[in-house]
Short mmCIF file of C-alpha atoms in Angstrom, two decimals:
data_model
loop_
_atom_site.label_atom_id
_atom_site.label_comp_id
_atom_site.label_asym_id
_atom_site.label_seq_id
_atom_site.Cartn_x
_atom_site.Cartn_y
_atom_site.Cartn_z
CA UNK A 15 3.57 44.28 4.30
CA UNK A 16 0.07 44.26 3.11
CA UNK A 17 -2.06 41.01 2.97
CA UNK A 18 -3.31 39.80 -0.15
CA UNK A 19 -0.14 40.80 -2.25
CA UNK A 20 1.18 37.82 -3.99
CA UNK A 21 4.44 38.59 -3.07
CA UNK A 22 4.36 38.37 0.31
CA UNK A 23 2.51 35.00 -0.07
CA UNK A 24 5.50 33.42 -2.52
CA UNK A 25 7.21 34.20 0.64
CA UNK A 26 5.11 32.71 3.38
CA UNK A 27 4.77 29.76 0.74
CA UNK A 28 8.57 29.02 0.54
CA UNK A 29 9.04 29.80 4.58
CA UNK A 30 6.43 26.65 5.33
CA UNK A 31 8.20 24.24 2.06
CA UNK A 32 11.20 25.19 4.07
CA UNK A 33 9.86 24.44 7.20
CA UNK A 34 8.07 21.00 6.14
CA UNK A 35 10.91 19.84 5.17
CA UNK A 36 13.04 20.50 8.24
CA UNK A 37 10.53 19.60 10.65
CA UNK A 38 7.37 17.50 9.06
CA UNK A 39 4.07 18.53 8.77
CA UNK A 40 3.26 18.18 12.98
CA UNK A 41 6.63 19.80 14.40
CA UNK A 42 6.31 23.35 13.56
CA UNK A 43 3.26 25.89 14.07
CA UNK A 44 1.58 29.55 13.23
CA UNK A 45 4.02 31.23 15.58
CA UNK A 46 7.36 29.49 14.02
CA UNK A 47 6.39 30.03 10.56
CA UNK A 48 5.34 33.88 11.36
CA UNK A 49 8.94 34.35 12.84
CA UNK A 50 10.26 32.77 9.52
CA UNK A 51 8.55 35.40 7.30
CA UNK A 52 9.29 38.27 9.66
CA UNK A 53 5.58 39.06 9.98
CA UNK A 54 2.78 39.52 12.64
CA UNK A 55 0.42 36.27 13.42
CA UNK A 56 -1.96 38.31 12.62
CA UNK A 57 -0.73 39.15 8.95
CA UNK A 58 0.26 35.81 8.55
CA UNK A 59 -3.22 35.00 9.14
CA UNK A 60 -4.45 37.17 6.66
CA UNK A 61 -2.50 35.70 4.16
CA UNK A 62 -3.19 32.39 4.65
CA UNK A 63 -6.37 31.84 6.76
CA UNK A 64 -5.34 28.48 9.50
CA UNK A 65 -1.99 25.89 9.16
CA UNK A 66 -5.00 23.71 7.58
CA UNK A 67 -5.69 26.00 4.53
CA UNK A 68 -2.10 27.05 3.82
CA UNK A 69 -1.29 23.38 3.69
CA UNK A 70 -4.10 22.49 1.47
CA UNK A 71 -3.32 25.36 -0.74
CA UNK A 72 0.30 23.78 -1.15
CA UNK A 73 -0.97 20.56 -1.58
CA UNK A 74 -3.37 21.41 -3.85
CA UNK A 75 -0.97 23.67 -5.59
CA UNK A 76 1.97 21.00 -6.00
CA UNK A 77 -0.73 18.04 -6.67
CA UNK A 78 -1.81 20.20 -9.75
CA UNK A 79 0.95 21.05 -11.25
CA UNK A 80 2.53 17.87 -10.99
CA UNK A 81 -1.01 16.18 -12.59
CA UNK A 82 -0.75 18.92 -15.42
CA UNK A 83 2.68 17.34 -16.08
CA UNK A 84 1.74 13.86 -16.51
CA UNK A 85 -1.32 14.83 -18.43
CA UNK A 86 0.64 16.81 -21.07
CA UNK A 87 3.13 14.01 -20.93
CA UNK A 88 0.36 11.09 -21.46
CA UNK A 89 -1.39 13.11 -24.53
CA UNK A 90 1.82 14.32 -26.00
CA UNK A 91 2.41 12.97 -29.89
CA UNK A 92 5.53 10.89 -29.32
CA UNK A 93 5.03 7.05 -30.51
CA UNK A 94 3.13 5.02 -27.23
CA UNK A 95 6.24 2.75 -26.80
CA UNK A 96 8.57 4.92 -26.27
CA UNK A 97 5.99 7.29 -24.22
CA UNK A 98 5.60 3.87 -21.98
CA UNK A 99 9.77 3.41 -21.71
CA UNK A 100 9.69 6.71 -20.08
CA UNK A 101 6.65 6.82 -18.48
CA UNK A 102 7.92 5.51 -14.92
CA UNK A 103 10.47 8.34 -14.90
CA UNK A 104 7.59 10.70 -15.50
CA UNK A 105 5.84 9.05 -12.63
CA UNK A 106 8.65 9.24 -9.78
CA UNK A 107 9.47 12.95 -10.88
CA UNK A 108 5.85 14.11 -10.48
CA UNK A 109 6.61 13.36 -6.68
CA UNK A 110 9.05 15.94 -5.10
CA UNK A 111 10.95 15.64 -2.14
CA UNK A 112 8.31 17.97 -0.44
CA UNK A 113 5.31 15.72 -0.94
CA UNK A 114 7.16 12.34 -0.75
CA UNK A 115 8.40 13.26 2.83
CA UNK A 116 5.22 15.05 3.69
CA UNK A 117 1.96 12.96 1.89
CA UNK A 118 1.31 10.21 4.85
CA UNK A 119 1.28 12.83 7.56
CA UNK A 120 -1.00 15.09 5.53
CA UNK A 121 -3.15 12.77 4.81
CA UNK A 122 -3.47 11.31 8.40
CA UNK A 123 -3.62 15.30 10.42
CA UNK A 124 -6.30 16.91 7.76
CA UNK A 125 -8.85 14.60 6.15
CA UNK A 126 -9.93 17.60 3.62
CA UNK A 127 -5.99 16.99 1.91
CA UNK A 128 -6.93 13.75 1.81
CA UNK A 129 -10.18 14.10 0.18
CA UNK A 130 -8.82 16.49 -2.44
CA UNK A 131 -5.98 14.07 -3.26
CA UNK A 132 -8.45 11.28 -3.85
CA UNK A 133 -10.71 13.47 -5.90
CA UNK A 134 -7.63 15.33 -7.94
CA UNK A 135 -6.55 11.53 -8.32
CA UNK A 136 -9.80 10.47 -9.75
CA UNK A 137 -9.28 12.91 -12.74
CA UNK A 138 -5.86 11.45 -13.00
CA UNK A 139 -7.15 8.04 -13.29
CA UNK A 140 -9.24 9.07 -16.26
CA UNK A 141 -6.47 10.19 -18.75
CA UNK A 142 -3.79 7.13 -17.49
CA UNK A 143 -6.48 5.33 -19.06
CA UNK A 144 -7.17 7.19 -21.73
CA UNK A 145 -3.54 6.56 -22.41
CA UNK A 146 -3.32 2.45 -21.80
CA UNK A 147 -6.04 2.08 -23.88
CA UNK A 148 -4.64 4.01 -26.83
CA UNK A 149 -1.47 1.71 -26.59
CA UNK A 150 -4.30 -1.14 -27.02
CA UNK A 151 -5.76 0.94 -30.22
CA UNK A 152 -2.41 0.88 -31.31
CA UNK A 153 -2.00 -2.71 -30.73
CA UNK A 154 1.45 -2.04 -28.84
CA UNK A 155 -0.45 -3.28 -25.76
CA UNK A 156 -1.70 -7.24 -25.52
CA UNK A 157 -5.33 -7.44 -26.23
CA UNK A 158 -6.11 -9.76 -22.62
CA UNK A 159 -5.76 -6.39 -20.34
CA UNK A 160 -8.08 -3.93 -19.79
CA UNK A 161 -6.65 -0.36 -19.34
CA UNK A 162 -8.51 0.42 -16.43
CA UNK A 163 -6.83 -2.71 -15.00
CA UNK A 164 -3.63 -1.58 -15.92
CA UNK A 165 -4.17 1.66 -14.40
CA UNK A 166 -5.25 -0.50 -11.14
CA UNK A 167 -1.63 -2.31 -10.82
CA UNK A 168 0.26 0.97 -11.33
CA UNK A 169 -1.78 3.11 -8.89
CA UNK A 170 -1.73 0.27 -6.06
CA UNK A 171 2.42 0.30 -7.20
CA UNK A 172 2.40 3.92 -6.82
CA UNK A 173 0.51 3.70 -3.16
CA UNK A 174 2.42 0.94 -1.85
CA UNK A 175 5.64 2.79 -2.13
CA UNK A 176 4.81 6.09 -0.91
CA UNK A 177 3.98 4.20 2.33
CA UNK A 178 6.91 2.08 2.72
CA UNK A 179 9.42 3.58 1.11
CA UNK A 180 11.69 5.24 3.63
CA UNK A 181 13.60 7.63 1.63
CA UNK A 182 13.54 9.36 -2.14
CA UNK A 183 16.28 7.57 -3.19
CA UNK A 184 14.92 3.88 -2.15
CA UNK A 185 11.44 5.16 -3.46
CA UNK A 186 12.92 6.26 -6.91
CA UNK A 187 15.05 2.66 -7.05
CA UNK A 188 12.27 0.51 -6.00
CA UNK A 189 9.89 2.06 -8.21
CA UNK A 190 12.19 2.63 -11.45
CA UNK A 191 12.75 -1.52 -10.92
CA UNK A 192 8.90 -2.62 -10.62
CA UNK A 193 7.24 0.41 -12.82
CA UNK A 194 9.93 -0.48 -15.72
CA UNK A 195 9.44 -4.30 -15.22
CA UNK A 196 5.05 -3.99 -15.13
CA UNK A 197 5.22 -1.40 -18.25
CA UNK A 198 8.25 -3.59 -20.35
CA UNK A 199 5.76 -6.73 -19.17
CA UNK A 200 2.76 -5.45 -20.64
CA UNK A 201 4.21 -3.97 -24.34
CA UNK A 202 3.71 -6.19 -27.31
CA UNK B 19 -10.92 -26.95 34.00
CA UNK B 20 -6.65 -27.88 34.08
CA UNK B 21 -4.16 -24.62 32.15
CA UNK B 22 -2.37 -26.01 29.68
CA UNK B 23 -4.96 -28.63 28.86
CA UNK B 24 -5.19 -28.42 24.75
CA UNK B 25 -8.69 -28.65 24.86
CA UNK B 26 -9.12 -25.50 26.80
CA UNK B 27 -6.77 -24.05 24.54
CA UNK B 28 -8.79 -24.60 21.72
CA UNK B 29 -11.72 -23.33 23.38
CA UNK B 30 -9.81 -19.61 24.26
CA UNK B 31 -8.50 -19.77 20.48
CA UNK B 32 -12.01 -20.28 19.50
CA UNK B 33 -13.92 -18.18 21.13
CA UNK B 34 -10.81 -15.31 20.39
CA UNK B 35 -11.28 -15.48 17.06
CA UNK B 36 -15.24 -14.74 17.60
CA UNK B 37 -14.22 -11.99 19.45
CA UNK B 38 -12.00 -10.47 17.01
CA UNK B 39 -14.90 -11.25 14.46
CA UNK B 40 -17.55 -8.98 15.84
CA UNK B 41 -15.48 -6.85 18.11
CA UNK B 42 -11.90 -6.45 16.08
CA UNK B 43 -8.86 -6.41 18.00
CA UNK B 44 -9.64 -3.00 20.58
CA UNK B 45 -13.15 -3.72 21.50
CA UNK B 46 -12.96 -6.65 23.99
CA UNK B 47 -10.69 -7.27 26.99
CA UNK B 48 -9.73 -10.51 28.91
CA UNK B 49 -12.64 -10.14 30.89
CA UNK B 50 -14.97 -10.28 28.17
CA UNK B 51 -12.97 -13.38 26.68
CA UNK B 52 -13.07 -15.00 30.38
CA UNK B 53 -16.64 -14.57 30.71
CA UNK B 54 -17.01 -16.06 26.58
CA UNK B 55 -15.03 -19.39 27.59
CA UNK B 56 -16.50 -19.65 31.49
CA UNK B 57 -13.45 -19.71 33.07
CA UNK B 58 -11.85 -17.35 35.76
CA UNK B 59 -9.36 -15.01 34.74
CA UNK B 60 -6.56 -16.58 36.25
CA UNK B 61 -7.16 -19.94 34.62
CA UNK B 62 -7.28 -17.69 31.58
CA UNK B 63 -4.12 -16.25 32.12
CA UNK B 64 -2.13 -19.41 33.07
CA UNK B 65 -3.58 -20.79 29.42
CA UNK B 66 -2.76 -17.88 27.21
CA UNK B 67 -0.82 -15.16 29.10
CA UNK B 68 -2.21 -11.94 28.29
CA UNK B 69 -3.55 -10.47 25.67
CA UNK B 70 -1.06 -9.88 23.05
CA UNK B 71 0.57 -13.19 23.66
CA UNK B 72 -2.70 -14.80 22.98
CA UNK B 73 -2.81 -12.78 19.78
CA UNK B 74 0.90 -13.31 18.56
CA UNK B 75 0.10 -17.48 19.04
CA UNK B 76 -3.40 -16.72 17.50
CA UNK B 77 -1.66 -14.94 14.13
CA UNK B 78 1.45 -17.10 13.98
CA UNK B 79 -0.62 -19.99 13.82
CA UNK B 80 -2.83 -18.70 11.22
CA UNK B 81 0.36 -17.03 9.60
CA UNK B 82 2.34 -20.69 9.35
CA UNK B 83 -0.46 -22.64 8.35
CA UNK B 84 -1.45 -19.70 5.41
CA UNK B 85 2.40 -19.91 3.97
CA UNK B 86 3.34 -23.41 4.61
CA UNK B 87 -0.39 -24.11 2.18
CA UNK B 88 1.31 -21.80 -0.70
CA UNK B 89 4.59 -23.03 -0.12
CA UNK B 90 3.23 -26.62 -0.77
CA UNK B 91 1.47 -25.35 -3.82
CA UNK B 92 4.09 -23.40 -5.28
CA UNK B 93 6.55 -26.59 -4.78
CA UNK B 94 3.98 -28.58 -7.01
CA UNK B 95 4.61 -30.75 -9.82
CA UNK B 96 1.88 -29.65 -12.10
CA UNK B 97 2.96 -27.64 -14.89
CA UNK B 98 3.93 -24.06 -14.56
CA UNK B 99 1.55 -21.93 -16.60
CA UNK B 100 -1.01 -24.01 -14.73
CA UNK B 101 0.25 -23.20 -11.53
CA UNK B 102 0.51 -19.53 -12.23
CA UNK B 103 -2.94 -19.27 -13.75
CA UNK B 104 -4.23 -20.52 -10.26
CA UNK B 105 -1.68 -18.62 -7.89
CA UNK B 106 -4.11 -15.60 -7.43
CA UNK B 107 -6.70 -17.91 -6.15
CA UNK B 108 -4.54 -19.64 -4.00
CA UNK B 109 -3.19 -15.92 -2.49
CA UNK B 110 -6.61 -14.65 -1.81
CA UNK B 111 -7.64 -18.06 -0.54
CA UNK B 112 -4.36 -17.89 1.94
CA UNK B 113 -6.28 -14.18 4.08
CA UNK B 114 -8.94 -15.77 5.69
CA UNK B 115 -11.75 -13.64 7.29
CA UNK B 116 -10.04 -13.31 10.55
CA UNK B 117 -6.87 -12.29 9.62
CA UNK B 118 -8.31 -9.89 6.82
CA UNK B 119 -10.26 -7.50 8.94
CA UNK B 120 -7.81 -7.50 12.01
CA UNK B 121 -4.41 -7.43 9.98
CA UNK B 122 -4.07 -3.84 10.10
CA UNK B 123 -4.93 -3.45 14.02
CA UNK B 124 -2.51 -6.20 15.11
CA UNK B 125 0.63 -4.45 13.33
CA UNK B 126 -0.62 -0.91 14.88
CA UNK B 127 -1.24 -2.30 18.12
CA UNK B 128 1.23 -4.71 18.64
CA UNK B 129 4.78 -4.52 17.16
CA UNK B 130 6.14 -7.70 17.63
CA UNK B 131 3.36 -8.91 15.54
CA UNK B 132 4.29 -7.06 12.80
CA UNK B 133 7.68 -7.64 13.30
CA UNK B 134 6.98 -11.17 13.63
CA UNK B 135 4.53 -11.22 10.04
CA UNK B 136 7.51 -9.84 8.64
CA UNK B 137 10.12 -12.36 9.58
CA UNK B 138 7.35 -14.40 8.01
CA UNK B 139 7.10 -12.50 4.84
CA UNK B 140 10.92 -12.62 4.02
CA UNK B 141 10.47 -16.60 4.30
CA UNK B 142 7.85 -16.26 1.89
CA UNK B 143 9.87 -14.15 -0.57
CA UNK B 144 12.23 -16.94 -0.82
CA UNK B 145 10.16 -19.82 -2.02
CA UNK B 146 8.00 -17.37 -4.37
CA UNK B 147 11.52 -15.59 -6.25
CA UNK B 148 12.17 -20.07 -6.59
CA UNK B 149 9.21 -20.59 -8.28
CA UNK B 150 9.15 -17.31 -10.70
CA UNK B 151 13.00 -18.30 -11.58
CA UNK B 152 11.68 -21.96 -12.22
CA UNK B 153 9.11 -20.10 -14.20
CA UNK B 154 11.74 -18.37 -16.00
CA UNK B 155 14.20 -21.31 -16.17
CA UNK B 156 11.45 -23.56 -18.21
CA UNK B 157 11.21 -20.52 -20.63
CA UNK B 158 7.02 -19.83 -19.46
CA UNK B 159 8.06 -16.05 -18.34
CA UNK B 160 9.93 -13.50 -20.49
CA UNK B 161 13.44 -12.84 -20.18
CA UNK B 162 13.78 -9.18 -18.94
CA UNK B 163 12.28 -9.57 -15.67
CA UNK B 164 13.63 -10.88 -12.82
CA UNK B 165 12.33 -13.38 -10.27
CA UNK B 166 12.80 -10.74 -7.36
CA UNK B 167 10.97 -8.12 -9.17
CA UNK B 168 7.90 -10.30 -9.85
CA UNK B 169 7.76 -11.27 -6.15
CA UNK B 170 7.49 -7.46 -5.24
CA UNK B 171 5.11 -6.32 -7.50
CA UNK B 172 3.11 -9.40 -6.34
CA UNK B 173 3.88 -8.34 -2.86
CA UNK B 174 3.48 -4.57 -3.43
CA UNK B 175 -0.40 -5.59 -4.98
CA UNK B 176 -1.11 -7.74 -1.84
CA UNK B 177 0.02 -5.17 0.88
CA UNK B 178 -1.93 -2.06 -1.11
CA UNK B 179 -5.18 -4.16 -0.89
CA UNK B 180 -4.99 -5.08 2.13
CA UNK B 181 -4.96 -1.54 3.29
CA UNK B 182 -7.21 -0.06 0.54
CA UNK B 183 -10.27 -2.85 0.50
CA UNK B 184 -13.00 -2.36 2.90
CA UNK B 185 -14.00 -6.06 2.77
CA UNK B 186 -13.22 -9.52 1.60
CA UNK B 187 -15.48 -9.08 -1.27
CA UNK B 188 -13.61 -6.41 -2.86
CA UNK B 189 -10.45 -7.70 -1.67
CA UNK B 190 -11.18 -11.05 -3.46
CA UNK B 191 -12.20 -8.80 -6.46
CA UNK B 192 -10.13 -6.61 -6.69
CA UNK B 193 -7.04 -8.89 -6.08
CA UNK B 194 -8.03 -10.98 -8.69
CA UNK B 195 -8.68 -8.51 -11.15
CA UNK B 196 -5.10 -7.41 -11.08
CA UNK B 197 -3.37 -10.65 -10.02
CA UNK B 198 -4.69 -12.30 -13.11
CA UNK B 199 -3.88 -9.34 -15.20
CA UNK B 200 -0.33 -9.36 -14.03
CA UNK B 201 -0.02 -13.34 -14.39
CA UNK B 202 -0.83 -13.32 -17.73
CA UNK B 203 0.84 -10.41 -18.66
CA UNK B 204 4.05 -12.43 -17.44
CA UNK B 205 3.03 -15.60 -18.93
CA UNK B 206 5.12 -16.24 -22.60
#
């Protein structure tokens, strides 16, 4: 198997999703994961440099995709009420089961995750705002809240339950019920 | 110096909480607090017992007192929008330096701390869900949202800033920027 070709690294990329989710982020290692793809260490390494930069390149990978989503979601045409009705649905799906079971531990073991989550967050936070405060254009929002405010409430909302939450279900519940309640609160 | 004696008490309480000011909870030991109230170590220990009993009395204390304020206020009989206008300052005014920049450290370090905050907390739920359903009840808060769902996204914005502020300041700020925001947004 040659190194490099994308093929083989789809592979090694589902092997660790697989392996994250079985075991966490601290309960596996190179040597499992290379026994998983039926490969050398030493391909493996090829392929992926350390643990570290395959599981930022997941992370990254996964937090991308699922920003992309809520971007296209936030600018898309449909009228901002009913964009807002959905939007906590939106929110909850951009987290799958990988990162909801996986996001405290990566944070805590690699710093550099961490750092690019903040910073990949930070262009997040630009176009959630960019969307409250068209609902305010639009007068469908009440005049007395800023949008970066709003923003402020949902991300702490967001945070809060990604740490305390103990499962996807409770996470999806809890948040459906508070997301739905702040966003129903704050339409005119 | 007698154990027991409430003065002397006071005095290890006292001199604790300095302590915890400049040292946080890891960086002193009942040595150090010995040699900060003049007393042996023994006498120490029949006062307080050791360490983390000293520190559970230390936080209930400060725990009790901090609800039993907002439970008083909340029970009021000024009138509701009133109240609610002022409930973010009476939140941030219930963390108090101390228990601010060593709240995190006492639930790591010692469990039945945070086992004990939370016993504490669910006490607290109670009397706020009775005053958002009196809120609700005099017709001041919109229909669609319920009394327990306005407690945790009050208590969901309180936990997050805890974690996420790196002083009072911007803890005052910052809970006050969305407090407010969310009280209003509530308000009919």
């Amino acid at each position: 198997m040659k190194s490099g070709n994308s093929h083989s690294k789809e592979l090694v990329f589902e092997k660790t999703e697989k392996l994250l989710l079985s075991y966490g982020v601290k309960g596996w290692n190179v040597n499992d994961l290379a026994k998983e793809c039926n490969m050398s260490k030493r391909t493996l390494y090829k392929i992926i440099g350390n643990k570290e930069d395959l599981l930022y390149e997941i992370s990254l990978n996964s937090i991308s995709k699922n920003i992309n989503n809520l971007k296209k979601y936030l600018e898309s045409n449909s009228p901002f009420p009913l964009l807002l009705q959905n939007l906590s649905d939106q929110i909850i799906n951009s987290f799958d089961k990988i990162t909801l079971s996986n996001i405290i531990a990566l944070r805590i073991e690699y710093p550099r995750i961490k750092e690019m989550g903040k910073s990949k967050e930070n262009s997040e936070k630009d176009f959630f705002i960019d969307f409250f405060q068209k609902g305010k254009n639009e007068n469908c929002i009440s005049d007395n809240v800023e949008a970066s405010t709003i923003h402020k409430i949902v991300h702490a909302l967001i945070e809060y339950h990604i740490y305390n939450c103990d499962n996807k279900t409770e996470f999806k519940n809890e948040m459906k019920e508070v997301l739905n309640a702040y966003f129903n609160g704050i339409l005119r």
